[in-house]
Structure formats: structure tokens, C-alpha cells
CSV table of C-alpha atoms (C1' of nucleotides) in Angstrom, one decimal:
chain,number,residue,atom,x,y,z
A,13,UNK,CA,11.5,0.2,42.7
A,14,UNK,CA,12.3,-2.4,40.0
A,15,UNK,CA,9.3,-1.3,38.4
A,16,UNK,CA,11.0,1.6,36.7
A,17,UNK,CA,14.4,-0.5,35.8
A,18,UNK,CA,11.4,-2.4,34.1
A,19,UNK,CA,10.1,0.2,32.4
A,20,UNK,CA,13.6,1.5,31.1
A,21,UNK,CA,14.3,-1.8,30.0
A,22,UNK,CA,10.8,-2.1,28.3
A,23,UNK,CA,11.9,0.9,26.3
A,24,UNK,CA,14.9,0.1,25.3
A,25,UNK,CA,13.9,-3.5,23.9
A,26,UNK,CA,11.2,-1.1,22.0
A,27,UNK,CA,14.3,0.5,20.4
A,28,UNK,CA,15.8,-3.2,20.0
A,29,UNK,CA,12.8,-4.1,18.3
A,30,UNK,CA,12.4,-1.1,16.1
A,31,UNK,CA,16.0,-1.3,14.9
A,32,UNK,CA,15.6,-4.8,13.9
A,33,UNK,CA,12.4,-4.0,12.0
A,34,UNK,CA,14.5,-1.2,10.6
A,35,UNK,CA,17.0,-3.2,9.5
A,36,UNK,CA,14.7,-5.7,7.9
A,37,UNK,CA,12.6,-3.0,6.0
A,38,UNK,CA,15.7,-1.8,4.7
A,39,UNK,CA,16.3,-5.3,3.2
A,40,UNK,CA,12.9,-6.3,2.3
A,41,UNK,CA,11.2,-3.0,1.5
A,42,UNK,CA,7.6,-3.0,2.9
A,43,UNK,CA,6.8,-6.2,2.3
A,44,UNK,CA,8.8,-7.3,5.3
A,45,UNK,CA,6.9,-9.9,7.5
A,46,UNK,CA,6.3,-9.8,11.4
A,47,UNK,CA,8.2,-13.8,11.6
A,48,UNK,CA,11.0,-12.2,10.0
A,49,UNK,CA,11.2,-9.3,11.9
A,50,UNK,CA,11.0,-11.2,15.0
A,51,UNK,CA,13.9,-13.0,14.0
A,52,UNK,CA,15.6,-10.8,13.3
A,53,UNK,CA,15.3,-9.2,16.6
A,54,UNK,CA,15.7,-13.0,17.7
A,55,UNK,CA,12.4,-13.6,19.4
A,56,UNK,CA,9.1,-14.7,18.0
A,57,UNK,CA,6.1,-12.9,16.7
A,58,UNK,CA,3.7,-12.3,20.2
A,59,UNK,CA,6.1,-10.4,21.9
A,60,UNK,CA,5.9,-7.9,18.7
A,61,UNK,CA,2.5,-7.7,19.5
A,62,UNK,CA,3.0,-7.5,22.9
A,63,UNK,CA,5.3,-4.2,22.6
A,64,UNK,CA,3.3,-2.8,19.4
A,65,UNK,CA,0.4,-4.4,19.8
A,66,UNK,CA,-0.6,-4.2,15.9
A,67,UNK,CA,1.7,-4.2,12.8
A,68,UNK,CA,-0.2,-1.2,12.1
A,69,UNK,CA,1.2,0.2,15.3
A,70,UNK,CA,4.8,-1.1,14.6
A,71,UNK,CA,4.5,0.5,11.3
A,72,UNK,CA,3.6,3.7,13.1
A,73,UNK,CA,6.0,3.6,15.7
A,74,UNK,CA,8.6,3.7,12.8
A,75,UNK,CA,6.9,5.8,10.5
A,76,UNK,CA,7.7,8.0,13.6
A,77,UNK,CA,10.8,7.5,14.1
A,78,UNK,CA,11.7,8.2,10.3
A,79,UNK,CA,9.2,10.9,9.9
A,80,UNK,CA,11.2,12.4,13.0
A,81,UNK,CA,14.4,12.6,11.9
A,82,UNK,CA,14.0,13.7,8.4
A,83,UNK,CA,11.6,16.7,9.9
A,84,UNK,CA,14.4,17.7,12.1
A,85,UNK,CA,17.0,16.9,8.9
A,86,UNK,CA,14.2,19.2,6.7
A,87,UNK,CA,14.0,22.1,9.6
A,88,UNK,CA,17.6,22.4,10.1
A,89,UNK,CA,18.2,23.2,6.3
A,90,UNK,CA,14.5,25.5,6.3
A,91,UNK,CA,16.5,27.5,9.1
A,92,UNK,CA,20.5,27.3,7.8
A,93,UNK,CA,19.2,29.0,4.5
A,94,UNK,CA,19.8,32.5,4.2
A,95,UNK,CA,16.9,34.8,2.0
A,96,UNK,CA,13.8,32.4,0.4
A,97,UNK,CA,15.3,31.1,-2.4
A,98,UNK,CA,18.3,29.6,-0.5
A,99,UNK,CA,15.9,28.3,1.6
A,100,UNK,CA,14.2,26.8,-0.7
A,101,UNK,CA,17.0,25.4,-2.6
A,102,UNK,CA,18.8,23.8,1.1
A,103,UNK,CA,15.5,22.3,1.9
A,104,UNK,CA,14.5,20.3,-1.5
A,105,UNK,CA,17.8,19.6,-1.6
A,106,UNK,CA,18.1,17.8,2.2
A,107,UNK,CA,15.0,16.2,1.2
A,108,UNK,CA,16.3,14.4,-1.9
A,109,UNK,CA,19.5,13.7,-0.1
A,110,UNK,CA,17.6,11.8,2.5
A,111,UNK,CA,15.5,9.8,-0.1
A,112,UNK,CA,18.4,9.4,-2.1
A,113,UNK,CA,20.4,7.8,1.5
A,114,UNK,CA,17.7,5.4,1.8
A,115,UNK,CA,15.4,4.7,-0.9
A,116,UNK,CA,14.0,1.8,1.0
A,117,UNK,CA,12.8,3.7,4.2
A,118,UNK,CA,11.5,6.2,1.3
A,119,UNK,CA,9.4,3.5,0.0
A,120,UNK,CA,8.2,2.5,3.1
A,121,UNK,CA,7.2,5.5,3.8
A,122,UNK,CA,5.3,6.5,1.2
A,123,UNK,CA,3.6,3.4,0.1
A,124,UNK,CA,3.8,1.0,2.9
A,125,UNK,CA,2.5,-2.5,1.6
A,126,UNK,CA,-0.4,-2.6,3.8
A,127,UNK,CA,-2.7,-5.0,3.3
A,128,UNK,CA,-5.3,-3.9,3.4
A,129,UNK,CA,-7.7,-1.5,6.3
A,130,UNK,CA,-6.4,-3.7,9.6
A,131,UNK,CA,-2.9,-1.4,9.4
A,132,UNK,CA,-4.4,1.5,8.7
A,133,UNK,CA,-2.6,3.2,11.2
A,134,UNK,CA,0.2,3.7,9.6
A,135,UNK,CA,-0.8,5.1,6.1
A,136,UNK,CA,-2.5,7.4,9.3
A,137,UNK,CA,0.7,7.8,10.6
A,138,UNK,CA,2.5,8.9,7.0
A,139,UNK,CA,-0.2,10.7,5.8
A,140,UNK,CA,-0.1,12.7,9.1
A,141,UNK,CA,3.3,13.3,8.6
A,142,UNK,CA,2.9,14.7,5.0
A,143,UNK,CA,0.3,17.3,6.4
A,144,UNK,CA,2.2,18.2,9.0
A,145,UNK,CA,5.1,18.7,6.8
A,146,UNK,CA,2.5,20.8,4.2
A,147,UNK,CA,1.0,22.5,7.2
A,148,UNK,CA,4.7,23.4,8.6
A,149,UNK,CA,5.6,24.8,5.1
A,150,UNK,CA,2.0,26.9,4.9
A,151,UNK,CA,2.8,28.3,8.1
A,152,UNK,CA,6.0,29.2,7.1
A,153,UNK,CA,4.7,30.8,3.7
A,154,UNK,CA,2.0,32.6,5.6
A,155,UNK,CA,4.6,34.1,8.1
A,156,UNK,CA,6.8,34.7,4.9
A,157,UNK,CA,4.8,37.0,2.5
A,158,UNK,CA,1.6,37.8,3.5
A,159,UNK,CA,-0.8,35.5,2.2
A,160,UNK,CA,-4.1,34.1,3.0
A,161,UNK,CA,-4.6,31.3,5.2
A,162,UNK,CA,-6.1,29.3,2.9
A,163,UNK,CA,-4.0,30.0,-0.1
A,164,UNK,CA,-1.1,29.1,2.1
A,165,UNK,CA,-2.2,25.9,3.0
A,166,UNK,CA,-3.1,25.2,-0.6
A,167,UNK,CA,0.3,26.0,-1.3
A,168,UNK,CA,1.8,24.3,1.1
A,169,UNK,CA,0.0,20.6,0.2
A,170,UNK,CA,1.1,21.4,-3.3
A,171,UNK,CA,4.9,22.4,-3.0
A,172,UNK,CA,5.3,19.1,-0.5
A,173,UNK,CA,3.6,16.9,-3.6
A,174,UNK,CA,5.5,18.5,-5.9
A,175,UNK,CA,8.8,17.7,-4.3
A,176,UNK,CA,7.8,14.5,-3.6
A,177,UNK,CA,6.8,13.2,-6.8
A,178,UNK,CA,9.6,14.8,-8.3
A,179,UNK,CA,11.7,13.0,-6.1
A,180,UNK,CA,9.8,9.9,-6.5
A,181,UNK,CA,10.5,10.3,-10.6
A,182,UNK,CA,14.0,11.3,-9.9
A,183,UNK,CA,14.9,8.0,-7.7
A,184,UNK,CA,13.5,6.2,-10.5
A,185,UNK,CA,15.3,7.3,-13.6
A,186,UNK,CA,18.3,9.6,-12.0
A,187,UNK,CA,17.4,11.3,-15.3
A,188,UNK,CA,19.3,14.1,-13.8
A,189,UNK,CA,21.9,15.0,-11.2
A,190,UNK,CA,20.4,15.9,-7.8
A,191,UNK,CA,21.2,20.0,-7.8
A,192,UNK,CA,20.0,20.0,-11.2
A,193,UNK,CA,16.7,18.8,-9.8
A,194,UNK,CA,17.3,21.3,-7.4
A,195,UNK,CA,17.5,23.9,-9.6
A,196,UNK,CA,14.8,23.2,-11.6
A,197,UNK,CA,12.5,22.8,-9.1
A,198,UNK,CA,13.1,25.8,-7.4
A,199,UNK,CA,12.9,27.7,-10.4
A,200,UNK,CA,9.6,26.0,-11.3
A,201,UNK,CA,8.5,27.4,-7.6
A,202,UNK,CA,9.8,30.7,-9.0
A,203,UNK,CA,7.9,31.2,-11.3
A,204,UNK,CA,9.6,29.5,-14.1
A,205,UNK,CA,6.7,28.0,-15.8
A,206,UNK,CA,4.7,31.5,-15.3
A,207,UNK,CA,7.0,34.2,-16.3
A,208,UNK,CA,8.6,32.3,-19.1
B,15,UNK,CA,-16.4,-19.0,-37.6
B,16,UNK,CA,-17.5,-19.4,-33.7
B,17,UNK,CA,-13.9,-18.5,-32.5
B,18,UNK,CA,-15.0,-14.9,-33.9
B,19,UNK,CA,-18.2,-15.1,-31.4
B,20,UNK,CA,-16.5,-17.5,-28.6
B,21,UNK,CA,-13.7,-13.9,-28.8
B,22,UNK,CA,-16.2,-12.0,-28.6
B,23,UNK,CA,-17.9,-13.3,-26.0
B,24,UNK,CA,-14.5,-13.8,-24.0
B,25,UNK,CA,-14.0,-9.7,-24.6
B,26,UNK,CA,-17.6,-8.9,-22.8
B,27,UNK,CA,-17.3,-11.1,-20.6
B,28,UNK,CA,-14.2,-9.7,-19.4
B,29,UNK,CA,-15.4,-5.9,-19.3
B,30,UNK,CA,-18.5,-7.5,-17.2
B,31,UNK,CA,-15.9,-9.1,-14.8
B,32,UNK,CA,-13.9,-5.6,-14.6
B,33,UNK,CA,-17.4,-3.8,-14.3
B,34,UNK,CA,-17.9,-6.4,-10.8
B,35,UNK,CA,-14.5,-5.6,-9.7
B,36,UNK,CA,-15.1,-1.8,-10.7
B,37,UNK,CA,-18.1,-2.2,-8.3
B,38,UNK,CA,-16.8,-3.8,-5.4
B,39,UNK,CA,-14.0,-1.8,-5.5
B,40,UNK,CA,-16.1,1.5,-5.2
B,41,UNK,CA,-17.1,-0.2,-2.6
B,42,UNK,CA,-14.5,-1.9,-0.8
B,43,UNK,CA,-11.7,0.1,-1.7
B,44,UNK,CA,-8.2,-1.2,-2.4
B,45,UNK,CA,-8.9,-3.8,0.3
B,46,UNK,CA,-11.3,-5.7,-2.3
B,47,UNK,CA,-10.5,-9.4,-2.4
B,48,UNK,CA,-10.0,-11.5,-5.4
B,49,UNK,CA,-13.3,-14.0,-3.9
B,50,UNK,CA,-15.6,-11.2,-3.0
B,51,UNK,CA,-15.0,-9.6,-6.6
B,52,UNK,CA,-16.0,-13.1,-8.1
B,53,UNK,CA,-18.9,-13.3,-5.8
B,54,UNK,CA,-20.3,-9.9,-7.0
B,55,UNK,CA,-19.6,-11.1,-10.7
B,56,UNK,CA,-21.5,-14.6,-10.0
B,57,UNK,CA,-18.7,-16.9,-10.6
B,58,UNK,CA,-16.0,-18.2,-8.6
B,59,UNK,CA,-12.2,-17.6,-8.2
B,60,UNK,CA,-10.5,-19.5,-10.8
B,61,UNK,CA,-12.4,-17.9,-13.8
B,62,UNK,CA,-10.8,-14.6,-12.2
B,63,UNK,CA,-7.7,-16.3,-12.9
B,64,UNK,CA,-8.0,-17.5,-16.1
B,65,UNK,CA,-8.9,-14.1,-17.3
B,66,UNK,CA,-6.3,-12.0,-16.1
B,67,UNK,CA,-3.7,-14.3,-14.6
B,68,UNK,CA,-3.4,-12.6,-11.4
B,69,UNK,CA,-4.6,-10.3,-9.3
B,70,UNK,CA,-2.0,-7.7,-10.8
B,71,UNK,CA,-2.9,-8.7,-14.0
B,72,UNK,CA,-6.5,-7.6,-13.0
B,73,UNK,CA,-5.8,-4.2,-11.2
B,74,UNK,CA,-3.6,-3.7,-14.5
B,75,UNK,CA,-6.8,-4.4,-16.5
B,76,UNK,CA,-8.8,-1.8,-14.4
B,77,UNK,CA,-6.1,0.3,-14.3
B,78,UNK,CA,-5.5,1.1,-17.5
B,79,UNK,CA,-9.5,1.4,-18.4
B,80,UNK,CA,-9.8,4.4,-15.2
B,81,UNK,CA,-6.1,6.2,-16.5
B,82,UNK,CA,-7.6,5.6,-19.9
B,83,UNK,CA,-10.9,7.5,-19.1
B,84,UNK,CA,-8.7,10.2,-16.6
B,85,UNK,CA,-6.1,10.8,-19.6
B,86,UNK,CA,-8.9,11.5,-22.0
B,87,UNK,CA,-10.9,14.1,-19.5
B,88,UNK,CA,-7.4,15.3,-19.1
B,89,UNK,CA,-6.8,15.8,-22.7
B,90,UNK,CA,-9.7,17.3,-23.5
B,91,UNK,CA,-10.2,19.7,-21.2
B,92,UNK,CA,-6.3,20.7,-22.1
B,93,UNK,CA,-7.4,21.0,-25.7
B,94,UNK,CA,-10.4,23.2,-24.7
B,95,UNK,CA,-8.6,25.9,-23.1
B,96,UNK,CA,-7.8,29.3,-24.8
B,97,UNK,CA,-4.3,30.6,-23.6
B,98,UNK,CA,-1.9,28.8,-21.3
B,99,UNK,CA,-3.5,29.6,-17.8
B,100,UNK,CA,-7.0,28.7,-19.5
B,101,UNK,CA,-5.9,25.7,-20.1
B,102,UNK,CA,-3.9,24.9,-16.4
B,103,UNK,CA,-7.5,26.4,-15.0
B,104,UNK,CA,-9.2,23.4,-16.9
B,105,UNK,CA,-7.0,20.8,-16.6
B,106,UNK,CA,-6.6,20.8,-12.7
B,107,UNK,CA,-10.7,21.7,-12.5
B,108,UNK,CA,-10.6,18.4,-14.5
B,109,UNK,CA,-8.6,16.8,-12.8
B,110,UNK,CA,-10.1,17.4,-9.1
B,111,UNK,CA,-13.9,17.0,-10.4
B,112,UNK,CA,-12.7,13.5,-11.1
B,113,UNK,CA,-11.3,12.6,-7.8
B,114,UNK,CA,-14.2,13.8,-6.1
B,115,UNK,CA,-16.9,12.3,-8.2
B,116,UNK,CA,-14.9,8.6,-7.6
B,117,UNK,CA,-13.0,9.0,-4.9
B,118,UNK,CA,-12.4,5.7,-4.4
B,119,UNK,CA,-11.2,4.4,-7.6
B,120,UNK,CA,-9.3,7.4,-6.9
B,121,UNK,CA,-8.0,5.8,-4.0
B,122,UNK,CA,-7.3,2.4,-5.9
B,123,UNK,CA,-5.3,4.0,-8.3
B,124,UNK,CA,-3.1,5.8,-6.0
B,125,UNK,CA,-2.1,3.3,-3.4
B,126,UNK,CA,-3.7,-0.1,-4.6
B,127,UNK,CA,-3.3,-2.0,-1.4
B,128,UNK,CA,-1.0,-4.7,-2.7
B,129,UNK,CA,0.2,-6.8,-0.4
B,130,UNK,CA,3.8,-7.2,-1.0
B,131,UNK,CA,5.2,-7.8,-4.9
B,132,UNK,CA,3.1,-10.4,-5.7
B,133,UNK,CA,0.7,-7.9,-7.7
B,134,UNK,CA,3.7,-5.5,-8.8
B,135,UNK,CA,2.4,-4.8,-11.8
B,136,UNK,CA,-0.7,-3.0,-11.1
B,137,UNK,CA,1.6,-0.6,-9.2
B,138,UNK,CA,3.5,-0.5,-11.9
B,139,UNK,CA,0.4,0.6,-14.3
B,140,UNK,CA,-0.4,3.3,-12.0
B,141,UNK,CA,3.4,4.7,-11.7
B,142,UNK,CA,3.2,4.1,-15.1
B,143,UNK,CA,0.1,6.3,-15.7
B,144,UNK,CA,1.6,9.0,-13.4
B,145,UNK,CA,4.6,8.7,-15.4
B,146,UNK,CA,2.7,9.0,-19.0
B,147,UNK,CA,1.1,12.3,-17.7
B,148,UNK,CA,4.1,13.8,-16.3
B,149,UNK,CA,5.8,13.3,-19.3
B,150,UNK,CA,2.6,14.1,-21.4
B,151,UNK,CA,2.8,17.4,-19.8
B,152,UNK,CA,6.4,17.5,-20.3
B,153,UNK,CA,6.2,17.6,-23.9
B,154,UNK,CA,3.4,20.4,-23.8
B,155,UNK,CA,5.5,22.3,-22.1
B,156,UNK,CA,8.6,22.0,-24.0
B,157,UNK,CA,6.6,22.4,-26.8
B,158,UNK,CA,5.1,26.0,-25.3
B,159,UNK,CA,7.5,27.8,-24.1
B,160,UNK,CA,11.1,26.2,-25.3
B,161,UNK,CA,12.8,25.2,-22.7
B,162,UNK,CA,15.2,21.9,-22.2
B,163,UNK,CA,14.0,18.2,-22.0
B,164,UNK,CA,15.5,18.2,-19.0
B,165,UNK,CA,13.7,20.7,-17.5
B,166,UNK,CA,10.6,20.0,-19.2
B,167,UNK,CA,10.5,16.7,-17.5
B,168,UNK,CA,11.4,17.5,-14.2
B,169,UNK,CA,8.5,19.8,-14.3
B,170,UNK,CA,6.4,17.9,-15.6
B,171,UNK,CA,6.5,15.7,-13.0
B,172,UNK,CA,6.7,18.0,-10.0
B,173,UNK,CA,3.4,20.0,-11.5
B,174,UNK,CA,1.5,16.0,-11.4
B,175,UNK,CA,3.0,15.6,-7.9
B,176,UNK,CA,1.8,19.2,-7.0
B,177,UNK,CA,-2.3,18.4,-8.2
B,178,UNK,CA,-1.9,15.1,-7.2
B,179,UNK,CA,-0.8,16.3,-3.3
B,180,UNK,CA,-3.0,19.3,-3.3
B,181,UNK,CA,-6.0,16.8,-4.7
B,182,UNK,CA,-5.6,14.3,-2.4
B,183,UNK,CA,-5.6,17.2,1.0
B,184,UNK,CA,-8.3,18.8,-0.6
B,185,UNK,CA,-10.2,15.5,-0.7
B,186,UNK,CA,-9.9,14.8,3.0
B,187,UNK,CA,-10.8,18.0,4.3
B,188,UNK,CA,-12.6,19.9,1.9
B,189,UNK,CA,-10.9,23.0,3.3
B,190,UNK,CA,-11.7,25.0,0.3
B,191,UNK,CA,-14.0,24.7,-2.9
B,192,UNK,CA,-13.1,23.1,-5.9
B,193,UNK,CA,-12.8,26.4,-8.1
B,194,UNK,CA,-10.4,27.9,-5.0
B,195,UNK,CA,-7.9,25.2,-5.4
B,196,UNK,CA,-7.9,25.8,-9.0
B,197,UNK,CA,-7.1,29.1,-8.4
B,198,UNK,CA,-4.9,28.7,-6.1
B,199,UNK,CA,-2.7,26.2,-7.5
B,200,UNK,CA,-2.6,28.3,-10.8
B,201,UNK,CA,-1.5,31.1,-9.3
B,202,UNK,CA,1.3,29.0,-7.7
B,203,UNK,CA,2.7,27.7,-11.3
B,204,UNK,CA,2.0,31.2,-12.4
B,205,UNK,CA,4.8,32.7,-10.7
B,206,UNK,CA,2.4,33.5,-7.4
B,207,UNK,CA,5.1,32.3,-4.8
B,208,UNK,CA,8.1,33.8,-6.6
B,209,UNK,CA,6.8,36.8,-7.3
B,210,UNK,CA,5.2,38.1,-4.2
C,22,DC,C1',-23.1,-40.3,-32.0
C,23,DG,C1',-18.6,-39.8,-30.0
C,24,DG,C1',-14.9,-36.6,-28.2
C,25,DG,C1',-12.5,-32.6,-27.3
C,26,DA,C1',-12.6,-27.3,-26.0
C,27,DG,C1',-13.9,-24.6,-22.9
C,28,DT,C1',-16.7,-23.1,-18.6
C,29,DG,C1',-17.5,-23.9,-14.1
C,30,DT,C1',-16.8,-25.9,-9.6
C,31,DT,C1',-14.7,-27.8,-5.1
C,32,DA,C1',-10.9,-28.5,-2.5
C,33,DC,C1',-6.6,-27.7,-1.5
C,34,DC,C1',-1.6,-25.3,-0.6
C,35,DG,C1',1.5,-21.9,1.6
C,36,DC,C1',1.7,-17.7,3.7
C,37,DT,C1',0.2,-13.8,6.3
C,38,DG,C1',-1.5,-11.2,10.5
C,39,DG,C1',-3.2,-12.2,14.9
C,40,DT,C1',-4.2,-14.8,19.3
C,41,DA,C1',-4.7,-18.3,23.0
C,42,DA,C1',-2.7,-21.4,25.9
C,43,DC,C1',1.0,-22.9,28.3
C,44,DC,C1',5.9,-22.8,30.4
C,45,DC,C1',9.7,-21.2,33.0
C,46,DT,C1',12.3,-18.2,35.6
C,47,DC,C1',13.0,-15.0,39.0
C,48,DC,C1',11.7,-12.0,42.8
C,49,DG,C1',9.5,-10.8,47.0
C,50,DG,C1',6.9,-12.0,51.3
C,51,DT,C1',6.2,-15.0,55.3
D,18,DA,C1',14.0,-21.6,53.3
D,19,DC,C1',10.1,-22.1,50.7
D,20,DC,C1',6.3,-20.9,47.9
D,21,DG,C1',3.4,-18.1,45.0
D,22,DG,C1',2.6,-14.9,41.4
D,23,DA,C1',4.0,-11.6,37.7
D,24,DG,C1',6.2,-11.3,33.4
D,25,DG,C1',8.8,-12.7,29.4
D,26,DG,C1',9.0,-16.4,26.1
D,27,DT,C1',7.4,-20.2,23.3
D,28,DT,C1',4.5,-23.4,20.6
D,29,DA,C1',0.5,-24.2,18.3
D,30,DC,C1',-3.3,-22.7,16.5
D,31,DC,C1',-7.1,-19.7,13.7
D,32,DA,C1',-9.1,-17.0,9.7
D,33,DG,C1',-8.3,-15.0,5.6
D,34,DC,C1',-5.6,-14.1,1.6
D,35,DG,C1',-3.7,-15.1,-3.3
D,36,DG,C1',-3.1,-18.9,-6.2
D,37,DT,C1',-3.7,-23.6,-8.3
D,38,DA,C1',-4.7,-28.5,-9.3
D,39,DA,C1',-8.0,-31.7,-10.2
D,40,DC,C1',-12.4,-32.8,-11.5
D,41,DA,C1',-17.6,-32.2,-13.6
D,42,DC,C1',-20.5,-30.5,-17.2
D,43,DT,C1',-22.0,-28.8,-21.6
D,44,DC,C1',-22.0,-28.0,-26.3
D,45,DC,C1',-20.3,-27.9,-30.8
D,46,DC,C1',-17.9,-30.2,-34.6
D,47,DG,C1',-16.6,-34.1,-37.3
DNA sequence: CGGGAGTGTTACCGCTGGTAACCCTCCGGT
DNA sequence: ACCGGAGGGTTACCAGCGGTAACACTCCCG
């Protein structure tokens, strides 16, 4: 019987543990250390391993976590939009606004200061989430206008890089406001460059 | 009269010690190690050191000699082109056929596996280099078809970004051939997604 | 023939991820 | 009431990393 209070309470200290590793990513970007996010979760480094069993796997239980929320923050706009180019437009535009929120988790995200192969699992994790994202999107432009799988997907990958790096560019400099990025993004997708 | 030689020497001896580190990390990856680099070259840790400073100092070095070599493929094949989608065709073919002939340099150069901000400035070089060729592209394409800085730039780099992505998928998986992608993603700046 | 420059080495430091061994508490069975 | 084991927790360690200090050798120049 206590064994599933135990288990409950195993998963909630997982959440403990993740939110102070959150917290400490936040502060020290990805080159936060397992000693400090023990600390910070006031324990000491083998229980980490205990619950995560890996700083890859810590890294990828996070990387979840985030990956989660902004693909439910990214879906919501996708479906609030009304005709494609609306769509479109509400969809880069939650994206930056996410990014923008916080920069650090961004970071984190899309480089995270591995070391080197032993964490590999959660570059895994990230680049899983960036093809399911570009996968999510092709199936969305294949449902859309009818278009070859294959051209979709290649579509897909490239409209999710193309975002990204924009965005990536754009956190940098702020060399423009976000819904001018926006605009000229979407325009760009529109063919901008092509029928200019 | 020797300090001309002893320079000299200093200079090839230094592209030698980037051709070891060029080696291991073809073979290695980003997870090369500043000793096993200095084992391939023959000599020992410190001369690493003396050389470039640091091991950002030395992905910097070998940095900027790849993005050097990239940038002039780049260029060329831009400059060989007749008519604007010649010239995207060429470019991205360019672009791809270099990833997958050294796909990991490829690999160093886009996440170099830096450990934490020690070796910030080889990270730096690379965004950098992204950065050069967004904003190279930038300029041709304000200079083609007028259109605002602005604009141009936030282009620029989402059309990188959009290769880059579509590059690195097309790497893994090998979903498609090489002269697909091109097509594909040319269509897509060409209005394909817009206009359909 | 002496004495620096400069090349090379060994040996170390601090820090990181990761693990082994131990301790201590608390809960259930007899 | 006691006692034994299952976990949670800690300290203390290991190997490897980037980086550096101190020391040996050689060779050229005055």
C-alpha cells in the first residue's frame, strides 16, 4: 500500500528536482553543473543520478518538459489562426514570444553545452523535438495544399530552420521589432523573395 | 634575418597542428580533446597552448580556415549562376555537397561541443560565420530586387536557417537525394508555399 | 665559448560527470 | 517490544577534462 504513496512522492520530488534544475539553467544557461543543481534542490549529486540516472537523462527529461509546453503553446496558435497566412503569422509569432520569454531555456535548448558524446541524449532529445516539430508542420502542409510527401517534409525541416535562425538572429541584435519579424518572415514564406 | 625563417616556420607549423586537429576531429567529432589532438600532431599539450592560447582560440583557428573554404565554394558557385533561381539552385547544391562530403567538420562547426564558456569564442566564430553569410546574402538580395535593409536581413538570415535545417535533416536520413532538396527548397523561396 | 630564446617535456591544479561505500531512519513482522 | 531490511541521504572517491607552472634541452648569436 505505501508503495504507491512512494511512488507519488518519487514523482513529485522528480518535479522538485526538475524545477530546481530549471531554475538553475535559467541562471547559469547550459553550463549549469549537477553540484549546483543539487543544491539548489538542497541535496547532493547521487540522488540526481538516482532519479535521472544520467545528466544526459536530466537534460532530457527537461528538454521534455520545455519542448512540451512550447509544442502545446505552438499548436494552440497553429489552430486559433483563421485562413494560412494567419496561421502562419500566430504561429512564428508564439514562437518568438516564447524565445523572447526565456532566452535562457532557448539556449538550452538548442545548443545545450554538452560535453561531449556521454550526454547525448539530450541533443537526442532536442533534435527529436525539432523533427517532430518539422514533421508536425509537413503534415500539416501535406493536409493543407496537396503536395507531395516528400516535398512536404522538405518543407517542413526548412520553414522550422528558417524560423529558428531567424529567431536565433533576432534575440541577438533585436534589429527589429518582433511583428516586424513577423511580417517579414511570413512574407518571405509567401513568396516574397520569388515573386518580387 | 632568422626571425623571417623562425615566422615562417611558426606559420607551418601551425597549419600542421590545425591539419592534426582537422584530423582527429574528422575523426572524433566535436568531442576531440585538446591531449589526443597533440598526440596525433606528435607533441604534447602545452605547445597546443602556446599556439593558440586556448582551446577556443584553436577551434577559432579551424574555424575560420573551414568557413573560409565554405564561404568561397559558396561564392563561387553564387557567381556561376545565370539568373536568380540558377544561382539559389547552385548555391544550396553547394552548400549540401559540402556537408555531405565532411559531415563531421560539418558537425564541429555547428555545435562545437564546448563545454561551458570557457571556449566561447569558437562558438562565437561559427555564429559569427552564420552571421557573415546571412548578412552576405542580405546584401545580394537587397542589391537584386530592392527591397529594405531591414527586410533584406531578416531574410537573409531565415533563408541560412532554412538550408542550414533542411541540410542538417537531409543529412540524417537521407530521405531524398541531394538534387531533390535543391529543388525543393528553391521552389519554397520561389513562392512554392505561397502560391499553391 | 658563454648565454639567452625558444622548443619540448613532466607534473601538477581545479573542476566536471559519475560511482562506491557507508549511515541512518523508519516501517513491518514476529 | 524488538529487530531486520529497504530506501533515502551523505561523504569520499575516481577518471578525465582544460589549463598552467616549472624545469630540461638545443641551437644560434655575440
Amino acid at each position: 500500500m505505501s508503495a504507491a504513496l512512494r511512488l507519488a512522492d518519487r514523482a513529485s520530488r522528480r518535479e522538485a528536482l526538475l524545477d530546481a534544475a530549471d531554475r538553475i539553467i535559467r541562471r547559469d544557461g547550459p553550463a549549469a553543473s549537477m553540484v549546483s543543481i543539487a543544491g539548489e534542490a538542497g541535496i547532493t549529486k547521487p540522488i540526481l543520478y538516482r532519479h535521472f540516472g544520467d545528466k544526459g537523462g536530466l537534460y532530457a527529461a527537461l528538454a521534455d518538459r520545455y519542448t512540451g509546453e512550447l509544442l502545446a503553446q505552438l499548436q494552440a496558435a497553429l489552430e486559433a489562426g483563421r485562413g494560412r497566412r494567419d496561421r502562419v503569422e500566430r504561429t512564428v509569432d508564439a514562437y518568438l514570444l516564447a524565445i523572447e520569454r526565456q532566452p535562457q531555456v532557448y539556449r538550452f535548448l538548442l545548443d545545450p553545452g554538452v560535453p561531449s558524446a556521454e550526454a547525448a541524449q539530450a541533443q537526442f532529445q532536442v533534435r527529436s523535438f525539432t523533427r517532430r516539430l518539422s514533421m508536425l508542420l509537413a503534415g500539416g502542409i501535406a493536409a493543407e495544399i496537396g503536395v507531395p510527401a516528400t516535398r512536404a517534409a522538405a518543407w517542413g525541416h526548412g520553414i522550422v530552420g528558417m524560423v529558428q535562425s531567424a529567431g536565433d538572429w533576432w534575440l541577438e541584435t533585436h534589429a527589429v521589432t518582433r511583428t516586424e519579424l513577423v511580417q517579414e518572415l511570413t512574407d518571405l514564406l509567401f513568396g516574397g523573395y520569388g515573386t518580387s
